[in-house]
């Protein structure tokens, strides 16, 4: 218990110390290079801008958070379903898995305008972009988990007459839980990125206002202080989503081990 408390204390002190060093270097860079506020405002000005735009930042963070969460959950459900399908049929896996890889390799900024053409300047477009960017880690991890069952366990299930569906439900799916968690953690970091990238485009033609929309507007009006405040808000949102997934993972894994 004491060792755990000491480790937590050291981690907290380390994080705070790094933050202090970054703030000092930030101010020092402004002084040494005589940087104007339009290029790099002081931390105090960023804090002031965050306070003045607190309502917009809160609402934008909420909108982006809902879109990112919806996209992440949809990617988890769709990715898990595809992975199960891939584990049941090698032919389907060989036919469809390359297209899942294709979605991962195509730059999202290249297909976002096309998705807007098809789906419109809507909330669902942001969710769709988030699903695309989050899908591959889920499919890749869960498929690997479902396909890497120890041969002795599989032989034991077959020996007792377990059918294909029984082996899937009682052996493969429980064994793939840790791999699902890994995919979820990876995708949770990508979800906010995907949502904000989509908002850069969606916000141009609708009343939809997320963090990406705010960033685009503040960049156009050269409000660097508010832009940096929005960046910090998006970072906090990403950390919150990752922490939520991590908490869910700890809960699931504790039950999985028992």
Coordinates of C-alpha atoms in Angstrom, one line a residue:
X1 CA 0.0 0.0 0.0
X2 CA 2.8 2.4 0.9
X3 CA 4.7 1.5 -2.2
X4 CA 1.6 2.2 -4.4
X5 CA 1.0 5.6 -2.6
X6 CA 4.7 6.5 -3.1
X7 CA 4.5 5.6 -6.8
X8 CA 1.4 7.7 -7.3
X9 CA 3.0 10.6 -5.5
X10 CA 6.1 10.4 -7.6
X11 CA 4.0 10.2 -10.8
X12 CA 2.0 13.3 -9.8
X13 CA 5.1 15.3 -8.9
X14 CA 6.8 14.3 -12.2
X15 CA 3.7 15.4 -14.2
X16 CA 3.5 18.7 -12.4
X17 CA 7.2 19.3 -12.7
X18 CA 7.1 18.8 -16.5
X19 CA 4.2 21.1 -16.8
X20 CA 6.1 23.8 -14.9
X21 CA 9.1 23.4 -17.1
X22 CA 7.0 23.7 -20.2
X23 CA 5.4 26.9 -19.0
X24 CA 8.8 28.4 -18.1
X25 CA 10.2 27.5 -21.5
X26 CA 7.1 28.9 -23.2
X27 CA 7.5 32.2 -21.5
X28 CA 11.2 32.2 -22.1
X29 CA 10.8 31.6 -25.8
X30 CA 8.4 34.6 -26.1
X31 CA 10.9 36.8 -24.3
X32 CA 14.1 35.6 -26.1
X33 CA 12.6 35.7 -29.6
X34 CA 10.3 38.6 -29.0
X35 CA 7.3 36.7 -30.4
X36 CA 4.1 38.6 -31.0
X37 CA 0.9 37.3 -29.5
X38 CA -0.5 36.4 -32.9
X39 CA 2.3 33.7 -33.1
X40 CA 2.6 32.6 -29.5
X41 CA 0.5 34.3 -26.8
X42 CA 1.6 33.9 -23.1
X43 CA 0.0 31.2 -21.0
X44 CA -1.9 33.9 -19.1
X45 CA -3.5 35.1 -22.3
X46 CA -4.4 31.6 -23.3
X47 CA -6.0 31.1 -19.8
X48 CA -7.8 34.4 -20.2
X49 CA -9.1 33.4 -23.7
X50 CA -10.3 30.1 -22.3
X51 CA -12.2 31.9 -19.6
X52 CA -13.8 34.4 -22.0
X53 CA -14.8 31.6 -24.4
X54 CA -15.7 29.1 -21.7
X55 CA -19.2 28.7 -22.9
X56 CA -18.2 28.0 -26.5
X57 CA -15.4 25.7 -25.4
X58 CA -17.7 23.7 -23.1
X59 CA -20.4 23.3 -25.8
X60 CA -17.8 22.5 -28.5
X61 CA -16.1 19.9 -26.2
X62 CA -19.5 18.4 -25.4
X63 CA -20.5 18.1 -29.1
X64 CA -17.1 16.7 -30.1
X65 CA -17.1 14.3 -27.1
X66 CA -20.5 12.9 -28.1
X67 CA -19.5 12.4 -31.7
X68 CA -16.2 10.8 -30.7
X69 CA -17.9 8.5 -28.2
X70 CA -20.6 7.5 -30.7
X71 CA -18.0 6.8 -33.4
X72 CA -15.9 4.8 -31.0
X73 CA -18.8 2.7 -29.7
X74 CA -20.0 2.1 -33.3
X75 CA -16.5 1.1 -34.4
X76 CA -16.2 -1.4 -31.5
X77 CA -19.6 -3.0 -32.3
X78 CA -18.9 -3.1 -36.1
X79 CA -15.3 -4.2 -35.7
X80 CA -16.2 -7.0 -33.3
X81 CA -18.9 -8.2 -35.6
X82 CA -16.5 -8.2 -38.6
X83 CA -13.9 -10.0 -36.5
X84 CA -16.3 -12.8 -35.5
X85 CA -17.3 -13.1 -39.2
X86 CA -13.6 -13.3 -40.2
X87 CA -13.0 -16.0 -37.6
X88 CA -15.9 -18.1 -38.9
X89 CA -15.0 -17.9 -42.6
X90 CA -11.5 -17.8 -44.0
X91 CA -12.9 -16.9 -47.4
X92 CA -14.7 -13.9 -46.1
X93 CA -11.6 -12.8 -44.1
X94 CA -9.4 -13.0 -47.2
X95 CA -12.0 -11.1 -49.3
X96 CA -12.9 -8.3 -46.8
X97 CA -9.8 -7.7 -44.6
X98 CA -7.8 -5.9 -47.3
X99 CA -10.6 -3.4 -47.5
X100 CA -10.4 -2.8 -43.8
X101 CA -6.7 -2.1 -44.3
X102 CA -7.5 0.2 -47.2
X103 CA -9.7 2.3 -45.0
X104 CA -6.8 2.7 -42.6
X105 CA -4.3 3.7 -45.2
X106 CA -6.4 6.3 -47.1
X107 CA -5.8 9.7 -45.5
X108 CA -9.0 10.7 -43.8
X109 CA -8.7 14.3 -45.0
X110 CA -8.9 13.0 -48.5
X111 CA -12.2 11.2 -48.2
X112 CA -13.9 13.5 -45.7
X113 CA -15.1 15.9 -48.5
X114 CA -16.5 12.9 -50.3
X115 CA -18.3 11.7 -47.2
X116 CA -19.8 15.1 -46.7
X117 CA -21.1 15.0 -50.3
X118 CA -22.8 11.7 -49.6
X119 CA -23.9 12.3 -46.0
X120 CA -24.1 16.1 -45.8
X121 CA -22.9 18.7 -43.2
X122 CA -24.3 16.7 -40.4
X123 CA -23.5 15.1 -37.0
X124 CA -23.7 11.7 -38.6
X125 CA -20.8 12.5 -41.0
X126 CA -18.5 13.3 -38.0
X127 CA -19.5 10.0 -36.5
X128 CA -18.9 8.2 -39.8
X129 CA -15.4 9.6 -40.1
X130 CA -14.7 8.6 -36.5
X131 CA -15.9 5.1 -37.2
X132 CA -13.6 4.8 -40.2
X133 CA -10.5 6.0 -38.3
X134 CA -11.2 3.7 -35.3
X135 CA -12.3 0.6 -37.1
X136 CA -8.9 -1.0 -38.1
X137 CA -7.4 -1.3 -34.6
X138 CA -10.5 -3.0 -33.3
X139 CA -10.7 -5.5 -36.3
X140 CA -7.0 -6.2 -36.2
X141 CA -6.8 -6.8 -32.5
X142 CA -10.0 -8.8 -32.1
X143 CA -9.4 -10.9 -35.2
X144 CA -5.9 -11.8 -33.9
X145 CA -7.4 -12.7 -30.5
X146 CA -10.1 -14.9 -32.0
X147 CA -7.6 -16.7 -34.3
X148 CA -4.8 -17.3 -31.8
X149 CA -6.6 -19.9 -29.5
X150 CA -4.2 -22.4 -28.0
X151 CA -4.4 -25.6 -30.1
X152 CA -4.7 -27.9 -27.0
X153 CA -7.7 -26.0 -25.7
X154 CA -9.4 -26.1 -29.2
X155 CA -8.7 -29.9 -29.4
X156 CA -10.1 -30.3 -25.9
X157 CA -13.4 -28.6 -26.9
X158 CA -13.5 -30.7 -30.1
X159 CA -12.9 -33.8 -28.0
X160 CA -16.0 -33.1 -25.9
X161 CA -18.1 -32.5 -29.1
X162 CA -18.3 -28.7 -29.0
X163 CA -19.7 -27.3 -32.2
X164 CA -18.3 -24.2 -34.1
X165 CA -20.7 -21.8 -32.4
X166 CA -20.0 -23.3 -29.0
X167 CA -16.3 -23.0 -29.4
X168 CA -16.8 -19.4 -30.5
X169 CA -19.0 -18.4 -27.5
X170 CA -17.2 -20.4 -24.8
X171 CA -13.6 -20.4 -26.0
X172 CA -12.7 -17.8 -28.6
X173 CA -14.7 -14.8 -27.4
X174 CA -13.6 -15.0 -23.8
X175 CA -10.0 -15.5 -24.9
X176 CA -10.2 -12.4 -27.2
X177 CA -11.3 -10.0 -24.5
X178 CA -7.7 -8.7 -23.7
X179 CA -7.2 -8.2 -27.4
X180 CA -10.5 -6.2 -27.6
X181 CA -9.3 -4.0 -24.8
X182 CA -6.0 -3.3 -26.6
X183 CA -7.9 -2.3 -29.7
X184 CA -10.3 -0.1 -27.7
X185 CA -7.5 1.7 -26.0
X186 CA -5.8 2.4 -29.4
X187 CA -9.0 3.6 -31.0
X188 CA -10.0 5.8 -28.0
X189 CA -7.0 8.0 -28.8
X190 CA -7.9 8.1 -32.5
X191 CA -11.6 8.9 -31.9
X192 CA -11.1 12.5 -30.9
X193 CA -8.7 13.0 -33.7
X194 CA -11.2 11.7 -36.2
X195 CA -14.0 13.8 -34.9
X196 CA -12.0 17.0 -34.9
X197 CA -10.7 16.4 -38.5
X198 CA -14.2 15.8 -39.7
X199 CA -15.4 19.0 -38.0
X200 CA -12.8 21.0 -39.9
X201 CA -15.0 20.2 -43.0
X202 CA -18.5 19.7 -41.6
X203 CA -18.5 23.0 -39.7
X204 CA -18.0 25.0 -42.9
X205 CA -21.5 24.4 -44.2
X206 CA -23.8 23.9 -41.2
X207 CA -24.8 25.1 -37.7
X208 CA -22.8 22.2 -36.3
X209 CA -20.2 23.6 -33.8
X210 CA -17.6 21.3 -32.3
X211 CA -14.0 21.9 -31.3
X212 CA -12.8 21.5 -34.9
X213 CA -15.3 24.1 -36.0
X214 CA -14.1 26.5 -33.3
X215 CA -10.5 25.9 -34.2
X216 CA -11.2 26.7 -37.9
X217 CA -13.0 29.9 -37.0
X218 CA -10.4 31.2 -34.5
X219 CA -7.6 30.4 -36.9
X220 CA -9.3 32.4 -39.6
X221 CA -9.6 35.4 -37.3
X222 CA -6.0 34.9 -36.0
X223 CA -7.1 34.3 -32.5
X224 CA -4.1 32.2 -31.5
X225 CA -4.9 32.4 -27.8
X226 CA -8.4 30.9 -28.2
X227 CA -7.0 28.4 -30.7
X228 CA -4.4 27.1 -28.2
X229 CA -7.2 26.9 -25.5
X230 CA -9.2 24.7 -27.9
X231 CA -6.2 22.5 -28.4
X232 CA -5.9 22.0 -24.7
X233 CA -9.6 21.3 -24.5
X234 CA -9.3 18.6 -27.2
X235 CA -6.3 17.1 -25.4
X236 CA -8.3 17.0 -22.1
X237 CA -11.2 15.3 -24.0
X238 CA -8.9 12.7 -25.5
X239 CA -7.4 11.9 -22.1
X240 CA -10.9 11.7 -20.6
X241 CA -12.1 9.3 -23.3
X242 CA -8.9 7.2 -22.8
X243 CA -9.3 7.1 -19.1
X244 CA -13.0 6.0 -19.4
X245 CA -12.0 3.2 -21.7
X246 CA -9.1 2.2 -19.3
X247 CA -11.5 2.2 -16.4
X248 CA -13.9 0.0 -18.4
X249 CA -11.0 -2.3 -19.3
X250 CA -9.9 -2.7 -15.7
X251 CA -13.5 -3.6 -14.7
X252 CA -13.9 -6.1 -17.5
X253 CA -10.4 -7.7 -17.1
X254 CA -10.9 -8.1 -13.3
X255 CA -14.1 -10.1 -14.0
X256 CA -12.4 -11.9 -17.0
X257 CA -9.6 -13.2 -14.7
X258 CA -12.0 -14.5 -12.2

